[in-house]
Short mmCIF file of C-alpha atoms in Angstrom, two decimals:
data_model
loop_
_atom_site.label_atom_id
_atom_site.label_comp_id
_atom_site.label_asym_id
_atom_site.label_seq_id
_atom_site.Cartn_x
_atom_site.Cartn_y
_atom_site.Cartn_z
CA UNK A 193 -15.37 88.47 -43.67
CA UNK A 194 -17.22 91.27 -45.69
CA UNK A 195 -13.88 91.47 -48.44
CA UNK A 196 -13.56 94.99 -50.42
CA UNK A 197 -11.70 96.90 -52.52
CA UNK A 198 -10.40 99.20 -49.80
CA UNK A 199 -11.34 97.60 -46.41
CA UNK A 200 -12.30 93.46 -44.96
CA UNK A 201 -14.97 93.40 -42.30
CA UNK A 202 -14.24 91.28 -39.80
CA UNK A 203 -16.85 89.59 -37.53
CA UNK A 204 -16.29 87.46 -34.63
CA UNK A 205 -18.74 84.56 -33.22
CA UNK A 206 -18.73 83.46 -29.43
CA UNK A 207 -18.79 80.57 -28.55
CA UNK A 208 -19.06 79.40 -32.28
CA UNK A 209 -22.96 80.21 -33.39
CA UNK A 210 -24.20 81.78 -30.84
CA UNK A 211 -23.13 85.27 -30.44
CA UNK A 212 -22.30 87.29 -33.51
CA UNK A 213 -20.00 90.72 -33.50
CA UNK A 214 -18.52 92.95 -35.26
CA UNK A 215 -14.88 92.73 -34.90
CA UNK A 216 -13.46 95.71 -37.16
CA UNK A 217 -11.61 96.14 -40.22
CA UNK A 218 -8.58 95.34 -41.84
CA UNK A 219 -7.65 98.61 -44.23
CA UNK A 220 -6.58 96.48 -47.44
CA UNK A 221 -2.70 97.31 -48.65
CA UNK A 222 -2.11 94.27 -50.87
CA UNK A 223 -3.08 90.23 -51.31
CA UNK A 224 -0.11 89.08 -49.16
CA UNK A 225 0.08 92.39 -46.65
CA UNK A 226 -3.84 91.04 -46.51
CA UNK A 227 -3.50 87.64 -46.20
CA UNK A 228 -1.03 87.83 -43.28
CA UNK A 229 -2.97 90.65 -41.70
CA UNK A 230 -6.39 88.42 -41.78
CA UNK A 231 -4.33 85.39 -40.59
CA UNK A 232 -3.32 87.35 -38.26
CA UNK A 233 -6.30 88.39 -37.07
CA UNK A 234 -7.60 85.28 -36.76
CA UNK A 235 -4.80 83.56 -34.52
CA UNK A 236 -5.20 86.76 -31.92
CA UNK A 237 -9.16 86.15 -31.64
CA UNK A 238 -8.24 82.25 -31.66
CA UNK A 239 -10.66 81.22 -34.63
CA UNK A 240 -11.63 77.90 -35.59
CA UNK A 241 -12.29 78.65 -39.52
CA UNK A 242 -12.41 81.76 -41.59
CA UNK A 243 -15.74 82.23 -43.58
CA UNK A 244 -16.02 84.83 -46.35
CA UNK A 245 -18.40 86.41 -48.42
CA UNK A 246 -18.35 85.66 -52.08
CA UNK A 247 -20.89 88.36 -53.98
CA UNK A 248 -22.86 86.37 -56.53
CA UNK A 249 -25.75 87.93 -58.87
CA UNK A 250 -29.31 87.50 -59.49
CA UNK A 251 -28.59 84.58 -61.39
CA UNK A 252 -26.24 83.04 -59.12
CA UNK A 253 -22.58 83.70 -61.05
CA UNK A 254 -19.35 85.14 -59.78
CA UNK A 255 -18.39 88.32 -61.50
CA UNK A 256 -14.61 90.31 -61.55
CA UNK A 257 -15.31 91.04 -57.54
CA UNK A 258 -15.74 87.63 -56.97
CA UNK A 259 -12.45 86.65 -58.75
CA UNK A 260 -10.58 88.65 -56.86
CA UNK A 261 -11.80 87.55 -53.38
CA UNK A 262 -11.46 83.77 -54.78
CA UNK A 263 -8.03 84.95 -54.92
CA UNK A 264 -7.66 86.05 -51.69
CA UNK A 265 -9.03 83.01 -50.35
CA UNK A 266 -6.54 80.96 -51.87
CA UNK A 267 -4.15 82.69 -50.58
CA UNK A 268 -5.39 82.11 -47.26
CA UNK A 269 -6.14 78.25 -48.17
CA UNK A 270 -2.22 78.46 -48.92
CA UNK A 271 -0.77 80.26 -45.89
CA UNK A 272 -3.14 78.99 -42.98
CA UNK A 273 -3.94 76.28 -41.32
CA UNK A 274 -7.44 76.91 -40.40
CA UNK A 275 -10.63 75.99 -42.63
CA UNK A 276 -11.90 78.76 -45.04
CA UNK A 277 -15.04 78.47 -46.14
CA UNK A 278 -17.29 80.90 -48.30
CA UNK A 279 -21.07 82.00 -48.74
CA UNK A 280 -23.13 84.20 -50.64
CA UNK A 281 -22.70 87.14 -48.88
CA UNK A 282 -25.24 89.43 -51.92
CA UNK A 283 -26.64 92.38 -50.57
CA UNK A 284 -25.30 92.01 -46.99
CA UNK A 285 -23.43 95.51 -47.48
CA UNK A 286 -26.93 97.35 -48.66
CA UNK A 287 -28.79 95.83 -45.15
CA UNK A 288 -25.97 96.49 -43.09
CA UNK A 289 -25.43 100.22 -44.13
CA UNK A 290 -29.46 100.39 -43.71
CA UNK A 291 -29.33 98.76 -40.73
CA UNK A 292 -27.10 101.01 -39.12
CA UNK A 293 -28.59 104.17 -40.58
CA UNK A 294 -31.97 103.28 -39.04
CA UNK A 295 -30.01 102.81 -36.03
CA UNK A 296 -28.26 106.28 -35.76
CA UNK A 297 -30.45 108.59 -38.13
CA UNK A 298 -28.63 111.62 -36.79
CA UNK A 299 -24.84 110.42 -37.23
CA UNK A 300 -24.15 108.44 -40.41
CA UNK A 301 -22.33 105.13 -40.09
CA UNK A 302 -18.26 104.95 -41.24
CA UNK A 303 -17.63 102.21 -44.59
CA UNK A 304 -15.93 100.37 -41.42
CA UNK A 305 -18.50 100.28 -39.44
CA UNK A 306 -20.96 99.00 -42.37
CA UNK A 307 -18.35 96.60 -43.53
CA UNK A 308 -18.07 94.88 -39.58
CA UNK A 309 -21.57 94.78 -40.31
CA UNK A 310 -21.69 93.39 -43.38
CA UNK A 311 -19.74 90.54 -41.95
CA UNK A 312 -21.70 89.57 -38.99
CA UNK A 313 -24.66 89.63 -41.65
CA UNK A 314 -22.25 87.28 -43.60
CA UNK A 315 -21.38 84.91 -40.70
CA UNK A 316 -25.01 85.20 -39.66
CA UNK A 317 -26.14 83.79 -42.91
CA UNK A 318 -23.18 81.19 -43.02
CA UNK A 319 -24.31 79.82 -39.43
CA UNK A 320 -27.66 79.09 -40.81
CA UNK A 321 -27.17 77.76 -44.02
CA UNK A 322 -24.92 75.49 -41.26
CA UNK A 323 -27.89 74.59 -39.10
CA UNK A 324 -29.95 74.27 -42.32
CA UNK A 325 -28.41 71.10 -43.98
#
């Protein structure tokens, strides 16, 4: 997941590590409307563990953004009953919006679309940190 302030990317990954798509968004309301809706999510498409983005800097610290998504993933740890686990997820958003502009030069990309595809950059870089260690 590719977790905002006004929208969570969502990206799917079928079987587990081998193909990686963009599932959508979840428009963000509040931390429990958000945790049930991403819970939700998750039983529909059947998923084995939730990963999400945490933004770090330069240096390798969490800021106020990351705070808040720490939240939110206790609140999942707390509700669910699946894993959640979290990488670095810095500077997935800036590829993925360039990404998809190089794609469609003539028709901009929606903040959903580039947030879907912030989170299959996410679970892309999650699956091989995996097959790294």
């Amino acid at each position: 997941m590719d977790v905002g302030d006004r929208r969570i990317g969502l990206a799917v990954s079928i079987p587990p590590g081998e193909l990686i798509l963009p599932a959508g968004h979840i428009q963000r309301r509040n931390r429990r409307a958000d945790v049930a809706a991403i819970l939700d999510a998750a039983a529909q498409r059947d998923a084995v563990a939730i990963i999400v983005g945490i933004p770090y800097d330069a240096q390798g610290r969490t800021g106020e953004q990351a705070g808040k998504i720490q939240s939110l993933v206790r609140g999942l740890e707390r509700d669910g009953s699946i894993p959640i686990l979290t990488v670095d997820e810095s500077f997935t958003s800036q590829a993925a919006e360039t990404a998809l502009r190089d794609a469609t030069p003539t028709e901009p990309p929606s903040r959903g679309d580039i947030d879907a595809a912030a989170a299959v950059a996410i679970l892309r870089r999650f699956m091989a940190e995996q097959e790294a260690s």
